[in-house]
Tab-separated table of C-alpha atoms in Angstrom:
chain	number	residue	atom	x	y	z
A	1	GLY	CA	0.000	0.000	0.000
A	2	CYS	CA	1.112	3.556	-0.826
A	3	GLY	CA	-0.316	6.976	-0.133
A	4	GLY	CA	-1.899	5.789	3.095
A	5	LEU	CA	-3.797	2.886	1.507
A	6	GLN	CA	-4.248	-0.132	3.774
A	7	VAL	CA	-4.203	-3.173	1.494
A	8	ASP	CA	-6.550	-6.002	2.467
A	9	ASP	CA	-7.173	-9.468	1.052
A	10	THR	CA	-10.000	-8.240	-1.182
A	11	MET	CA	-7.590	-5.880	-2.916
A	12	ARG	CA	-4.926	-8.572	-3.190
A	13	LEU	CA	-7.426	-11.000	-4.707
A	14	ALA	CA	-8.737	-8.398	-7.179
A	15	VAL	CA	-5.239	-7.801	-8.535
A	16	ALA	CA	-3.992	-11.385	-8.358
A	17	ALA	CA	-7.041	-12.884	-10.079
A	18	GLN	CA	-6.787	-10.522	-13.034
A	19	ALA	CA	-3.019	-10.974	-13.329
A	20	ALA	CA	-3.525	-14.739	-13.224
A	21	LEU	CA	-6.097	-14.508	-16.017
A	22	LEU	CA	-3.309	-13.664	-18.469
A	23	GLN	CA	-1.534	-16.878	-17.428
A	24	LEU	CA	-4.620	-19.112	-17.262
A	25	HIS	CA	-3.476	-21.474	-20.027
A	26	ARG	CA	0.199	-20.527	-20.057
A	27	TRP	CA	1.203	-21.533	-16.513
A	28	ARG	CA	2.066	-25.089	-17.590
A	29	ARG	CA	5.298	-23.785	-19.098
A	30	PRO	CA	8.449	-24.660	-17.137
A	31	GLU	CA	9.217	-20.970	-16.606
A	32	PRO	CA	7.832	-19.297	-13.460
A	33	ILE	CA	4.901	-16.893	-13.701
A	34	TYR	CA	6.020	-13.245	-13.997
A	35	PRO	CA	9.618	-14.180	-13.204
A	36	GLY	CA	10.856	-10.601	-12.925
A	37	LEU	CA	8.040	-9.272	-10.739
A	38	ARG	CA	9.017	-8.329	-7.171
A	39	PHE	CA	6.580	-5.631	-6.006
A	40	ILE	CA	2.942	-4.674	-6.620
A	41	LEU	CA	2.211	-1.233	-5.202
A	42	LEU	CA	-1.329	0.090	-4.752
A	43	TYR	CA	-2.258	3.762	-4.458
A	44	PRO	CA	-5.755	4.796	-3.373
A	45	GLU	CA	-6.294	6.632	-6.671
A	46	ALA	CA	-4.391	7.915	-9.703
A	47	PHE	CA	-0.879	8.937	-8.702
A	48	LEU	CA	1.659	11.502	-9.851
A	49	THR	CA	5.004	10.464	-11.255
A	50	PRO	CA	7.824	12.638	-12.654
A	51	ARG	CA	8.300	12.674	-16.421
A	52	VAL	CA	10.862	14.186	-18.780
A	53	GLU	CA	10.030	14.935	-22.418
A	54	TYR	CA	12.817	15.737	-24.844
A	55	LEU	CA	11.753	18.480	-27.244
A	56	ASP	CA	13.331	19.937	-30.351
A	57	GLY	CA	16.542	21.858	-29.841
A	58	GLY	CA	17.643	19.750	-26.890
A	59	VAL	CA	15.005	21.206	-24.577
A	60	GLU	CA	13.969	19.034	-21.626
A	61	PHE	CA	10.412	19.438	-20.331
A	62	HIS	CA	10.061	18.226	-16.738
A	63	HIS	CA	6.544	17.647	-15.453
A	64	GLU	CA	4.369	15.273	-13.445
A	65	ALA	CA	1.998	12.787	-15.074
A	66	ASP	CA	-1.255	11.612	-13.492
A	67	LEU	CA	-1.232	7.809	-13.951
A	68	GLU	CA	-3.619	4.945	-13.252
A	69	GLY	CA	-0.916	2.321	-13.563
A	70	GLU	CA	2.700	1.758	-14.442
A	71	SER	CA	4.939	-1.248	-15.125
A	72	TRP	CA	8.685	-1.090	-14.539
A	73	ASP	CA	11.323	-3.398	-15.976
A	74	SER	CA	12.876	-3.451	-12.504
A	75	GLY	CA	10.137	-5.803	-11.337
A	76	LYS	CA	7.522	-3.343	-10.124
A	77	VAL	CA	3.856	-2.806	-11.004
A	78	ILE	CA	2.070	0.275	-9.636
A	79	LEU	CA	-1.733	0.508	-9.710
A	80	SER	CA	-4.563	2.807	-8.663
A	81	TRP	CA	-7.137	1.005	-6.517
A	82	ALA	CA	-9.898	3.443	-7.535
A	83	ASP	CA	-9.288	2.602	-11.188
A	84	ILE	CA	-9.188	-1.132	-10.483
A	85	GLN	CA	-12.625	-0.813	-8.874
A	86	ARG	CA	-13.902	1.155	-11.857
A	87	ASP	CA	-12.654	-1.521	-14.256
A	88	LEU	CA	-14.214	-4.342	-12.247
A	89	ALA	CA	-17.549	-2.519	-12.435
A	90	ALA	CA	-17.322	-2.382	-16.256
A	91	PRO	CA	-15.844	-5.724	-17.372
A	92	ALA	CA	-16.727	-5.303	-21.042
A	93	ASP	CA	-15.646	-1.749	-21.822
A	94	GLY	CA	-12.276	-2.767	-23.280
A	95	TYR	CA	-10.308	-0.939	-20.615
A	96	ASN	CA	-8.539	-2.605	-17.670
A	97	VAL	CA	-5.487	-1.196	-15.926
A	98	VAL	CA	-4.434	-4.503	-14.303
A	99	LEU	CA	-4.512	-6.408	-17.594
A	100	HIS	CA	-2.679	-3.526	-19.276
A	101	GLU	CA	0.194	-3.324	-16.809
A	102	PHE	CA	0.646	-7.067	-16.470
A	103	ALA	CA	0.718	-7.356	-20.266
A	104	HIS	CA	3.786	-5.120	-20.060
A	105	GLN	CA	5.303	-7.611	-17.630
A	106	LEU	CA	4.749	-10.375	-20.187
A	107	ASP	CA	6.257	-8.166	-22.870
A	108	GLU	CA	9.418	-7.815	-20.789
A	109	GLU	CA	10.009	-11.565	-20.445
A	110	ASN	CA	12.194	-11.709	-23.561
A	111	GLY	CA	14.377	-8.890	-22.259
A	112	SER	CA	12.859	-6.032	-24.254
A	113	THR	CA	9.592	-4.097	-23.897
A	114	ASP	CA	8.865	-3.809	-27.601
A	115	GLY	CA	5.374	-5.198	-28.104
A	116	VAL	CA	6.661	-8.691	-28.899
A	117	PRO	CA	6.323	-11.036	-25.914
A	118	LEU	CA	8.210	-14.275	-25.462
A	119	LEU	CA	7.065	-16.541	-28.306
A	120	PRO	CA	7.859	-20.226	-28.835
A	121	ASP	CA	9.795	-19.999	-32.097
A	122	GLY	CA	10.707	-17.944	-35.144
A	123	ALA	CA	7.578	-18.945	-37.052
A	124	ALA	CA	5.373	-17.645	-34.239
A	125	SER	CA	7.406	-14.411	-34.158
A	126	ARG	CA	6.888	-13.916	-37.894
A	127	ARG	CA	3.134	-14.525	-37.597
A	128	TRP	CA	3.040	-12.035	-34.727
A	129	GLN	CA	4.826	-9.297	-36.663
A	130	GLN	CA	2.727	-9.888	-39.786
A	131	ALA	CA	-0.446	-9.318	-37.773
A	132	MET	CA	0.586	-6.699	-35.247
A	133	GLN	CA	2.686	-4.266	-37.264
A	134	PRO	CA	0.009	-3.394	-39.882
A	135	ALA	CA	-2.644	-3.079	-37.165
A	136	TYR	CA	-0.381	-0.830	-35.115
A	137	GLU	CA	0.254	1.360	-38.153
A	138	ARG	CA	-3.484	1.614	-38.835
A	139	LEU	CA	-4.109	2.730	-35.253
A	140	VAL	CA	-1.333	5.340	-35.529
A	141	VAL	CA	-2.942	6.795	-38.652
A	142	LEU	CA	-6.406	6.831	-37.081
A	143	ALA	CA	-5.186	8.445	-33.860
A	144	ASP	CA	-3.267	11.080	-35.825
A	145	GLU	CA	-6.255	11.829	-38.044
A	146	LEU	CA	-8.412	12.448	-35.007
A	147	GLU	CA	-5.589	14.299	-33.216
A	148	LEU	CA	-5.669	11.849	-30.323
A	149	ALA	CA	-2.027	10.848	-30.269
A	150	GLU	CA	-1.277	13.263	-27.427
A	151	ALA	CA	-4.790	13.504	-25.957
A	152	ASP	CA	-6.463	11.707	-23.063
A	153	VAL	CA	-7.315	8.829	-25.317
A	154	ALA	CA	-8.856	6.672	-22.609
A	155	ASP	CA	-11.620	9.272	-22.215
A	156	ALA	CA	-11.983	9.446	-25.984
A	157	LEU	CA	-12.469	5.690	-26.090
A	158	ARG	CA	-15.305	5.843	-23.603
A	159	VAL	CA	-17.012	8.821	-25.225
A	160	ASP	CA	-16.999	7.350	-28.724
A	161	GLY	CA	-16.676	3.617	-28.215
A	162	GLU	CA	-17.820	2.812	-31.743
A	163	ALA	CA	-14.798	4.584	-33.243
A	164	PHE	CA	-12.195	2.499	-31.458
A	165	VAL	CA	-11.998	-1.169	-30.618
A	166	LEU	CA	-8.402	-0.593	-29.534
A	167	ASP	CA	-7.671	2.281	-27.193
A	168	PRO	CA	-5.784	4.814	-29.343
A	169	TYR	CA	-3.217	5.071	-26.554
A	170	GLY	CA	-1.827	1.963	-28.246
A	171	ALA	CA	-0.653	4.218	-31.062
A	172	THR	CA	2.088	5.659	-28.852
A	173	SER	CA	4.363	2.592	-29.224
A	174	PRO	CA	4.300	-1.120	-30.149
A	175	ALA	CA	4.581	-1.953	-26.432
A	176	GLU	CA	1.443	0.041	-25.656
A	177	PHE	CA	-0.274	-1.522	-28.661
A	178	PHE	CA	0.257	-5.006	-27.213
A	179	ALA	CA	-1.052	-3.851	-23.825
A	180	VAL	CA	-4.244	-2.283	-25.192
A	181	ALA	CA	-4.759	-5.263	-27.519
A	182	THR	CA	-4.639	-7.452	-24.407
A	183	GLU	CA	-7.320	-5.302	-22.771
A	184	ALA	CA	-9.557	-5.574	-25.839
A	185	PHE	CA	-8.888	-9.308	-26.213
A	186	PHE	CA	-10.201	-10.061	-22.740
A	187	GLU	CA	-12.921	-7.405	-22.469
A	188	ALA	CA	-14.177	-6.897	-26.036
A	189	PRO	CA	-13.191	-10.092	-27.877
A	190	TRP	CA	-16.035	-10.128	-30.402
A	191	GLN	CA	-15.333	-6.541	-31.411
A	192	LEU	CA	-11.606	-7.200	-31.717
A	193	ALA	CA	-12.161	-10.350	-33.757
A	194	THR	CA	-14.310	-8.361	-36.187
A	195	ALA	CA	-12.142	-5.242	-36.406
A	196	GLU	CA	-8.700	-6.894	-36.353
A	197	PRO	CA	-9.095	-10.641	-37.038
A	198	ALA	CA	-5.370	-11.255	-37.537
A	199	VAL	CA	-4.546	-9.576	-34.218
A	200	PHE	CA	-7.260	-11.580	-32.503
A	201	SER	CA	-5.898	-14.848	-33.912
A	202	ARG	CA	-2.388	-14.113	-32.680
A	203	MET	CA	-3.706	-13.195	-29.243
A	204	CYS	CA	-5.639	-16.479	-29.113
A	205	GLU	CA	-2.442	-18.298	-30.000
A	206	PHE	CA	-0.404	-16.442	-27.394
A	207	TYR	CA	-2.870	-16.635	-24.502
A	208	GLN	CA	-4.069	-20.125	-25.496
A	209	MET	CA	-7.753	-19.244	-25.143
A	210	ASP	CA	-10.715	-17.576	-26.841
A	211	PRO	CA	-12.559	-15.185	-24.485
A	212	ARG	CA	-15.526	-14.976	-26.856
A	213	VAL	CA	-17.006	-17.951	-25.008
A	214	TRP	CA	-17.492	-15.646	-21.985
A	215	PHE	CA	-19.475	-12.986	-23.877
A	216	LYS	CA	-22.611	-12.852	-25.961
A	217	ASP	CA	-21.924	-12.350	-29.670
A	218	VAL	CA	-22.330	-8.592	-30.131
A	219	SER	CA	-23.456	-9.144	-33.715
A	220	GLU	CA	-26.588	-10.961	-32.564
A	221	SER	CA	-29.736	-8.920	-32.753
A	222	SER	CA	-31.779	-8.370	-29.634
A	223	CYS	CA	-35.303	-7.234	-28.914
A	224	CYS	CA	-36.421	-4.777	-26.262
């Protein structure tokens, strides 16, 4: 617990269960689960962290960012409990800070946070790149067209959910693309399968499951 938060077993279970979801059908591997993870820190709500942006002309812009979660390659995951509660209350909105940050931990298992997690062989790596790179580039173009690359894209996703299956925050880097694709895979699988079928197939292969069985097909018509 940080910022005065007293962590109880309910909080521990809420984080652990969602982190374990990403490993549900992968834990049979000989490698340990999240081998580099040492600390999970919970703040009561979104927290401030120092940031440095490098601008043109060698200018450094120092500021503080208001974050809901963060994953460090030093074995640390930091989360906002208020945002975890919000995500648990909306399990199908395509946005989940625990899944997002623990996807980064998976991404780091091969020694580099680059949007390509540890895959079984070269053929799987080629299939991954063939699916993910074009989809990432499409999201970059869409985010730029709507001038969301530097905006609060999470809010934009909620306001206009039909425009984005993948949170446009994924356009900031391949690593963020993998993390937001993980969120969509587990929370909006039918939409992802329709919008980006190749991405969905690779995620099924990586996570060894198809979350569509948990959700009603969104293409089915319904009566009032």
